[in-house]
Short mmCIF file of C-alpha atoms in Angstrom, two decimals:
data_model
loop_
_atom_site.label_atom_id
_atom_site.label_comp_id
_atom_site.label_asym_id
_atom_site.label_seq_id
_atom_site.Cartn_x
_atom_site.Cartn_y
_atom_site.Cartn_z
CA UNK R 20 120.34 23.48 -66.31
CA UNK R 21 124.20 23.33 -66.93
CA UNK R 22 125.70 23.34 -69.61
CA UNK R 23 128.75 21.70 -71.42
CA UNK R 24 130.87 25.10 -72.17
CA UNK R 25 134.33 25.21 -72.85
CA UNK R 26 134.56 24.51 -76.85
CA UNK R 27 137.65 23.90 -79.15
CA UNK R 28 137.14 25.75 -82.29
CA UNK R 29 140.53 25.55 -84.21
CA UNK R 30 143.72 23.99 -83.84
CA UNK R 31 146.91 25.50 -85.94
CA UNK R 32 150.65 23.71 -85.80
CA UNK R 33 153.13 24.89 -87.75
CA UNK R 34 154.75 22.48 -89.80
CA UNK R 35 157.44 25.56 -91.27
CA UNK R 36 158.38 28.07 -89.33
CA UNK R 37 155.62 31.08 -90.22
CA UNK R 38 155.81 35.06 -89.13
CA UNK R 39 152.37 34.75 -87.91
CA UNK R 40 148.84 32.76 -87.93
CA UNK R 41 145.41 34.02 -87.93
CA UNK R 42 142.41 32.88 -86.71
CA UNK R 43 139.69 34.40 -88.84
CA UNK R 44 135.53 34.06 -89.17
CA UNK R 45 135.29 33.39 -85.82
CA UNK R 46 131.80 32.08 -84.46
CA UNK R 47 129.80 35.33 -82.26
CA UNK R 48 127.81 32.57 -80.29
CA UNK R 49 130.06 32.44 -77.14
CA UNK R 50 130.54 34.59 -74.21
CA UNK R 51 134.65 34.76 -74.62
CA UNK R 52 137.35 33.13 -76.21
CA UNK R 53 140.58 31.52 -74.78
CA UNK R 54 143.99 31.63 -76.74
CA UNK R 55 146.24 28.95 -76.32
CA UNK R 56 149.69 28.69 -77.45
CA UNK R 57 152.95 26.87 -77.42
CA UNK R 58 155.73 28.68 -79.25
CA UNK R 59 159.26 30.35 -79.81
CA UNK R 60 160.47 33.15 -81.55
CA UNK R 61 163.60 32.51 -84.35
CA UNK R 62 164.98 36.62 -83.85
CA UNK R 63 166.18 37.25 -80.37
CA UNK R 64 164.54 40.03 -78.52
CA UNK R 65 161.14 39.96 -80.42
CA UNK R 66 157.91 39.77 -78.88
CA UNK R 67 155.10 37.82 -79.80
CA UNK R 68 152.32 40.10 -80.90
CA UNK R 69 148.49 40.12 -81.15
CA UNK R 70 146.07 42.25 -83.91
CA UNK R 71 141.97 42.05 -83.83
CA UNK R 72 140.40 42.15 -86.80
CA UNK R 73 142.79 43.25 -89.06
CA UNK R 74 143.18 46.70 -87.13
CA UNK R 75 146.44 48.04 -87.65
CA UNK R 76 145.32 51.83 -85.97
CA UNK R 77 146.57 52.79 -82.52
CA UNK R 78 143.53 51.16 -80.92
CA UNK R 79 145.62 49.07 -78.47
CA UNK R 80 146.35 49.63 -74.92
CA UNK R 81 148.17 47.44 -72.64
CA UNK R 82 150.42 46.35 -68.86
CA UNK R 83 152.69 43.89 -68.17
CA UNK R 84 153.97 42.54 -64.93
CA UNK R 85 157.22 40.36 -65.75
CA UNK R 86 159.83 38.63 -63.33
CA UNK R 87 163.04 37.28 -64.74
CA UNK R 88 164.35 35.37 -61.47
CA UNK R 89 166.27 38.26 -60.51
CA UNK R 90 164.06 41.51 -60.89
CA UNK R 91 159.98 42.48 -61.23
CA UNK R 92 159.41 44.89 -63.64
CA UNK R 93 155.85 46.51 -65.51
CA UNK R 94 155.69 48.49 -68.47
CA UNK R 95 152.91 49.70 -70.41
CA UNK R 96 151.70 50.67 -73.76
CA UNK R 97 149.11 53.26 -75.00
CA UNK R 98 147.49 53.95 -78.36
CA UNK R 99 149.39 51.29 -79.84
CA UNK R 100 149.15 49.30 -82.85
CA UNK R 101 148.99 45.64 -81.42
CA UNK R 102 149.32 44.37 -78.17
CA UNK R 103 151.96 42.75 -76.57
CA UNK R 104 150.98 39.14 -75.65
CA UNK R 105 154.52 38.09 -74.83
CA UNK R 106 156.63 40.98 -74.22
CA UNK R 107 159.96 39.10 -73.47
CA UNK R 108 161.40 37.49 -76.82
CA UNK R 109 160.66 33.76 -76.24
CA UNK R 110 163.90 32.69 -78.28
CA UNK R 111 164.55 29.70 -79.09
CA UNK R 112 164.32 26.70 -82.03
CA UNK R 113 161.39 24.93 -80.69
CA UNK R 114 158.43 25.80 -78.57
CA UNK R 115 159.44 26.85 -74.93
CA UNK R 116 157.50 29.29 -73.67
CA UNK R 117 153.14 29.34 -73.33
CA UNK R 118 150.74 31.91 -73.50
CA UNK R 119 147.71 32.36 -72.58
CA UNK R 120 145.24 34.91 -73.62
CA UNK R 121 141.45 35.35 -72.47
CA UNK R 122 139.22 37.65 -74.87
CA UNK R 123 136.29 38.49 -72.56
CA UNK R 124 132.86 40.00 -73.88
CA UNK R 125 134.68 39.57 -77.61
CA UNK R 126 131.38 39.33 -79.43
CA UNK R 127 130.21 42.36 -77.43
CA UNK R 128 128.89 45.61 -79.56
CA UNK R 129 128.88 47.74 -76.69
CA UNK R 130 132.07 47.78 -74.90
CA UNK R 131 135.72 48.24 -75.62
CA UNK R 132 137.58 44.43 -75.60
CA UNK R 133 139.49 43.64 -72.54
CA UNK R 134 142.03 40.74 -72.68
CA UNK R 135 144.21 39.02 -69.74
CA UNK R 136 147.04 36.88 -70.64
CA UNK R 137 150.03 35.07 -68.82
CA UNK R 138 153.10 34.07 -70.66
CA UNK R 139 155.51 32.42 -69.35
CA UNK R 140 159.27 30.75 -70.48
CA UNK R 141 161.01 28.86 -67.60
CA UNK R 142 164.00 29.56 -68.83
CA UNK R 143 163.67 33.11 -69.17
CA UNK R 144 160.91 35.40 -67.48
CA UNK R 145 157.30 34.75 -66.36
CA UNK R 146 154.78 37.48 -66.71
CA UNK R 147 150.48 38.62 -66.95
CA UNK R 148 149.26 41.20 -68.90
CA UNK R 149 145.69 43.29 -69.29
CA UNK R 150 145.10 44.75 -72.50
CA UNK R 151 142.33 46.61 -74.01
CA UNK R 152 141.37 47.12 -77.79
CA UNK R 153 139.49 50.05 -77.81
CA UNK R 154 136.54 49.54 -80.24
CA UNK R 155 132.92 48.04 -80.16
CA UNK R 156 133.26 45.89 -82.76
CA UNK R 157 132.80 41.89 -82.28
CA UNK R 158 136.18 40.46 -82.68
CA UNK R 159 136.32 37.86 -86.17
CA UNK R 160 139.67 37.48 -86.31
CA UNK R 161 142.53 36.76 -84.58
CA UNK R 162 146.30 37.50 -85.70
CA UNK R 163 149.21 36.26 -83.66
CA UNK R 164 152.48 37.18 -84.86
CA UNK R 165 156.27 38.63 -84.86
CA UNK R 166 157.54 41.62 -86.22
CA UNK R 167 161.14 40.19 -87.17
CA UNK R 168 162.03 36.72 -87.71
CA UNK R 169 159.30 33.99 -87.23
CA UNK R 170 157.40 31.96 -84.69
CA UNK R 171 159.37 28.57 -85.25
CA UNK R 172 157.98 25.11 -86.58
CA UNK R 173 156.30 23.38 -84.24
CA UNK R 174 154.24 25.85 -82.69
CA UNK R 175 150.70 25.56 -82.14
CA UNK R 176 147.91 27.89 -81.40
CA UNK R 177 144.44 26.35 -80.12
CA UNK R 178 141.25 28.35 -79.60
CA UNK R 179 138.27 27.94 -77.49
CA UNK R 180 135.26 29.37 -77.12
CA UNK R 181 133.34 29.78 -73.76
CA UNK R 182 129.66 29.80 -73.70
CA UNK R 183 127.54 32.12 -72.35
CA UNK Z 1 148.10 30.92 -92.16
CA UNK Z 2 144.22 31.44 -92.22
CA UNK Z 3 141.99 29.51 -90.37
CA UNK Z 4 138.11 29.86 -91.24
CA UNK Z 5 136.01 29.70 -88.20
CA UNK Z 6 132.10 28.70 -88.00
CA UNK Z 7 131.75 25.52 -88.32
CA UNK Z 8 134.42 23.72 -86.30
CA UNK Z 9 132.90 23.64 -83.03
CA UNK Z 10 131.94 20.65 -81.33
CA UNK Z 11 128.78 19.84 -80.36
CA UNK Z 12 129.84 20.47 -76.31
CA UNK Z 13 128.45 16.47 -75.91
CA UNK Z 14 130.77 16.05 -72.30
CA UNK Z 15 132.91 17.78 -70.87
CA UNK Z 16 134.24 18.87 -67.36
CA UNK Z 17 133.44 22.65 -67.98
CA UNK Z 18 129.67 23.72 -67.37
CA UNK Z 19 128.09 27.20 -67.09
CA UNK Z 20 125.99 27.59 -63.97
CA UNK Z 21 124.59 31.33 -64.65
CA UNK Z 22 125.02 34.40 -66.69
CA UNK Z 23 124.41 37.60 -65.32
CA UNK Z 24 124.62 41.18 -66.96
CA UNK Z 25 123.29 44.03 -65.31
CA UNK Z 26 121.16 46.44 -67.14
CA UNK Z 27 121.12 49.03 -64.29
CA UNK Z 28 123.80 49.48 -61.91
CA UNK Z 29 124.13 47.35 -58.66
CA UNK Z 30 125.65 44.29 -57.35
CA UNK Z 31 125.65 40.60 -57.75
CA UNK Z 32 124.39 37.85 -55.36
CA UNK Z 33 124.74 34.32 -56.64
CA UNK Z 34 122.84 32.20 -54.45
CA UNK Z 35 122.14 28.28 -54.28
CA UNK Z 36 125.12 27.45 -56.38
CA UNK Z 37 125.26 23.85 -57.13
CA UNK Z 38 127.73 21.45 -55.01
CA UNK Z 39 128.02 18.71 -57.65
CA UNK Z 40 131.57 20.25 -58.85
CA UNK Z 41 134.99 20.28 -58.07
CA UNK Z 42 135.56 24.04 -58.07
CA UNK Z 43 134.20 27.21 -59.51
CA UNK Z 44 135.36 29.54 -62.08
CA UNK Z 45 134.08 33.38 -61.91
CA UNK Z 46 134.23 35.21 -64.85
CA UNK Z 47 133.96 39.17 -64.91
CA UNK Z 48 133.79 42.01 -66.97
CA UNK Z 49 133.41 45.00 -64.67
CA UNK Z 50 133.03 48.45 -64.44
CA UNK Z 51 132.00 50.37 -61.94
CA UNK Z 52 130.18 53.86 -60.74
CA UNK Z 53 133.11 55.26 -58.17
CA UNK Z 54 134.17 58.81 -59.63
CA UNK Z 55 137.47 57.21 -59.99
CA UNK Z 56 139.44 55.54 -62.38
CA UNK Z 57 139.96 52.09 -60.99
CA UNK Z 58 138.04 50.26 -58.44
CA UNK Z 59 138.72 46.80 -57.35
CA UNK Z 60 136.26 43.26 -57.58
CA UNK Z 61 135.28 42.43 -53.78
CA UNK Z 62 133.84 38.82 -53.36
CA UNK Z 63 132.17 37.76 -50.01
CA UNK Z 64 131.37 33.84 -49.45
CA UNK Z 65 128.27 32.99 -48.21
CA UNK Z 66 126.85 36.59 -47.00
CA UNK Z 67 129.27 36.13 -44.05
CA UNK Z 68 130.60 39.51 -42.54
CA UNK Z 69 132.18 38.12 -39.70
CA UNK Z 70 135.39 40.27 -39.58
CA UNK Z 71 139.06 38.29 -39.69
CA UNK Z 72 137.21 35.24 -41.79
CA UNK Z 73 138.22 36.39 -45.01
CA UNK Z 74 141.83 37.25 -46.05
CA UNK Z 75 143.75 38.52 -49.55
CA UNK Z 76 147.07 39.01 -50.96
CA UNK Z 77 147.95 40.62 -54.24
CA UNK Z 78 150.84 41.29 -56.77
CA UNK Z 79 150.56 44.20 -59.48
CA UNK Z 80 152.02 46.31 -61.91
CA UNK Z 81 151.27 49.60 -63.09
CA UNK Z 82 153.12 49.83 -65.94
CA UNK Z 83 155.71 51.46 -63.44
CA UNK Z 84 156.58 49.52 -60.41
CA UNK Z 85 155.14 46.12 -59.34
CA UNK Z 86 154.28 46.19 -55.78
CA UNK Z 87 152.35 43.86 -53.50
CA UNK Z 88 150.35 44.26 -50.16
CA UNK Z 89 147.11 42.35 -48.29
CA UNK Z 90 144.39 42.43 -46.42
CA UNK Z 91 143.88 39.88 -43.43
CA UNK Z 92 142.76 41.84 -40.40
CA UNK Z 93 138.99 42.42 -40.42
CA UNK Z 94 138.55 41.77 -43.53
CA UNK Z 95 134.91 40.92 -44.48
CA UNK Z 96 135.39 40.19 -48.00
CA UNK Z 97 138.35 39.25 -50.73
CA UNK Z 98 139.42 41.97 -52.68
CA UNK Z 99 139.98 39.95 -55.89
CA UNK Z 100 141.76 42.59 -58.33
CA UNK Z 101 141.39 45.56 -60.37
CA UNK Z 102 138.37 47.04 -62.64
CA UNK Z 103 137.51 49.98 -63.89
CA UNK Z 104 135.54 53.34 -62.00
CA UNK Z 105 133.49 55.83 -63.95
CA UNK Z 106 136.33 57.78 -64.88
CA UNK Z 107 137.64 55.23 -66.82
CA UNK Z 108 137.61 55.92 -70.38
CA UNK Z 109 134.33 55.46 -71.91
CA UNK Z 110 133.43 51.75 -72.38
CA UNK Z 111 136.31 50.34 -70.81
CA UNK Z 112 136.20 47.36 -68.22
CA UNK Z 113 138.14 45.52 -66.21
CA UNK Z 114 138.28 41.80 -66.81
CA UNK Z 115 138.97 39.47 -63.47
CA UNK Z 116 139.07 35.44 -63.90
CA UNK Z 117 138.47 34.05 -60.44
CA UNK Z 118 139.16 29.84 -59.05
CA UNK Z 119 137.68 28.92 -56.39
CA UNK Z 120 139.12 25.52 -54.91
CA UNK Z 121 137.49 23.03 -53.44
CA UNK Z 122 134.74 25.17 -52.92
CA UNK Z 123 132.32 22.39 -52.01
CA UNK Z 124 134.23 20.85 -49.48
CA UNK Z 125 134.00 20.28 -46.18
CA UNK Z 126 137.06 19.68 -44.22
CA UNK Z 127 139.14 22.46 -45.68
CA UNK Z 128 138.97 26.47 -45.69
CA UNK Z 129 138.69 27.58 -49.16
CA UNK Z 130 140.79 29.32 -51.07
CA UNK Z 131 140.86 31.77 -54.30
CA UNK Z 132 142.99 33.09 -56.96
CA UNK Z 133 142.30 35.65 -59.80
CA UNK Z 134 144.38 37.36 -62.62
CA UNK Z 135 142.81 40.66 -63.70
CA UNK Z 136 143.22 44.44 -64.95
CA UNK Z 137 142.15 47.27 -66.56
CA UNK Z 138 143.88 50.01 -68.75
CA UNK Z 139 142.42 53.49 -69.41
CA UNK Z 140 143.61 56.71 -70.67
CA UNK Z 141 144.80 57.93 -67.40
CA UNK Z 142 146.14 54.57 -65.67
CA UNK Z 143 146.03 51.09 -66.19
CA UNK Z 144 147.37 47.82 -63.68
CA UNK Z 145 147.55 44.00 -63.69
CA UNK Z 146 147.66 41.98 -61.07
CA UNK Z 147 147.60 38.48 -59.34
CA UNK Z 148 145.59 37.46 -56.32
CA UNK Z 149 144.86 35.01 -53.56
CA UNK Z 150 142.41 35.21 -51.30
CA UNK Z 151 141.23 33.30 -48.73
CA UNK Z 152 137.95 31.94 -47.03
CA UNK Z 153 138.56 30.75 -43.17
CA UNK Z 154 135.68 28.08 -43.33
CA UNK Z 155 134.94 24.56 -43.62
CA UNK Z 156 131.41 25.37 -44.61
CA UNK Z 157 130.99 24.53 -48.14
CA UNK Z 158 130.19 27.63 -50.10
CA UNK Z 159 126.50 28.36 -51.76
CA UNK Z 160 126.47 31.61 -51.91
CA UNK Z 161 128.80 34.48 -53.45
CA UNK Z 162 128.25 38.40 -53.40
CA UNK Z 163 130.16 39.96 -55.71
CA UNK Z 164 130.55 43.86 -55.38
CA UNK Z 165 132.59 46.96 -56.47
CA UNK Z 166 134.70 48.10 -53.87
CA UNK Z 167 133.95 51.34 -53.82
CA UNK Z 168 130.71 51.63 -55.42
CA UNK Z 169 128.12 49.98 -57.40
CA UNK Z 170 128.89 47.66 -60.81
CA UNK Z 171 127.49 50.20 -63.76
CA UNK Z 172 125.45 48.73 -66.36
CA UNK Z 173 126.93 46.25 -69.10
CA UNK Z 174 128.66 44.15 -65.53
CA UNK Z 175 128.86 40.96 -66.55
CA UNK Z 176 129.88 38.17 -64.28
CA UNK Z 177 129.78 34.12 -64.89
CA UNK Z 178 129.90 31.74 -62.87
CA UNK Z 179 131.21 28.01 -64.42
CA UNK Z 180 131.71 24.76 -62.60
CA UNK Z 181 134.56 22.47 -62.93
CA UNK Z 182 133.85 18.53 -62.51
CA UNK Z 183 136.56 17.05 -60.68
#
């Protein structure tokens, strides 16, 4: 029997500008979780970042693709300490760029975490990404953020859960 | 900003998202999803794959309704390695979609690849059907991303998907979902 599956489970907007938000005590009774978010970045260059569970170690792998209108380009990460879920700096004052991040098997005990994500800023670069955090833990919590500057009022971060 | 989770889900009263199955594989093998339902607008396939090819990546292969006629499927793709984005295809006897990248048995341990597949109009029967899929893997020694299309040449409305390794047989801990989107 079907059944009714894609779940909103929190809703953040950011009334000040804020260097990051966090998701935490997230529910283990769905299958994965999908990241959505409208934002900018206040410090030119930066790149909007993602932690698990408060793990700051070098558990986090991840490739890009990214086109900027005149070039494709992919660049990758290993061992690192977050992951890149925007890895162009989405300047600007208000919101104009999306991303969006897909946490499969996140509740899972027995696998490492993959994540796919797409970002994208019309007026700057579009891009997709596969990460991996490299532990068996269930991911709880859920830290977006920048490492200089701030992700600018009016931002907002949604997440959903997708039954199993 | 903290957020505390638990209790803010809704009850999942409506909707235009429903899961149609679940399956994760406790042995290795592949997956047949048979009789799927035609009372949706298109299909969503969800996977978390590794596989049991002595190599490091292997790719998702989809066929559409256990048809092996050669030329009737067709794919396209566009990835990065973290080096070089390149992009190639498949459309001459091609008896299946290869729908993007997932991990081989020399991955590192308990690594997968993660693939989100659309089917389109999947039910329909005056159009050929078409797919598209974002997925990757990384591992210790290589990791790639990449987008797809692929492409059914039938007006037969689909019931039936096989979904395979490329190379080998999914390993154990496979998961793939299949969801159905009202339209």
């Amino acid at each position: 029997m079907p059944t009714n599956t894609y779940l909103p489970l929190a809703n953040i907007t950011l009334g000040t500008a804020a260097t990051s938000v966090t998701f935490s005590s997230i529910g283990q009774g769905f299958r994965d979780l999908i990241l959505v978010a409208n934002t900018g970045v206040s410090s030119s260059g930066q790149a909007v970042r993602l932690q698990v569970n408060n793990d700051t170690t070098g558990t986090y792998n991840d490739v890009f693709m990214n086109g900027n209108g005149s070039s494709a380009s992919s660049s990758y990460d290993t061992n690192n300490t977050y992951i890149f879920i925007a890895p162009y700096g989405f300047t600007a004052s208000t919101p104009a760029a999306n991303i969006i991040a897909q946490f499969m098997d996140y509740s899972a005990t027995d696998k490492h975490k993959p994540v796919l994500f797409r970002a994208n800023d019309a007026g700057l670069a579009t891009s997709a990404g596969a990460a991996r955090w490299a532990s068996n833990t269930a991911i709880s919590t859920i830290k977006i953020y920048v490492a200089t500057g701030n992700l600018v009022a009016g931002s907002t971060f949604a997440l959903y859960g997708v039954s199993a | 900003m903290l957020i505390p989770l638990g209790i803010l889900a809704a009850s999942g009263a409506g909707g235009p998202y429903e899961l149609i199955s679940t399956t994760v594989l406790s042995s290795s093998g592949s997956i047949s999803l048979t009789s799927i339902p035609q009372g949706y607008k298109h299909l969503q396939l969800r996977v978390v794959a590794r596989t049991t090819a002595s190599q490091v990546p292997d790719q998702l292969f989809i066929r559409a309704n256990n048809d092996t006629t050669a030329d009737r499927h067709g794919w396209h793709y566009l990835n990065g390695n973290g080096s070089s984005v390149t992009s190639g295809n498949g459309t001459t006897n091609e008896t299946g979609i290869r729908m993007q990248m997932i991990t081989g048995a020399n991955a590192t341990t308990n690594s997968f690849g993660a693939v989100v597949v659309d089917i389109l109009d999947y039910s329909s029967t005056t159009k050929n059907k078409t797919f598209r899929s974002l997925g990757g893997y990384t591992s210790a020694s290589g990791s790639e991303v990449g987008l797809s299309s692929g492409f059914y040449e039938s007006t037969n409305a689909i019931t039936q998907l096989d979904v395979f390794g490329l190379f080998l047989a999914f390993a154990a801990g496979t998961r793939v979902s299949l969801y159905g989107i009202k339209g």
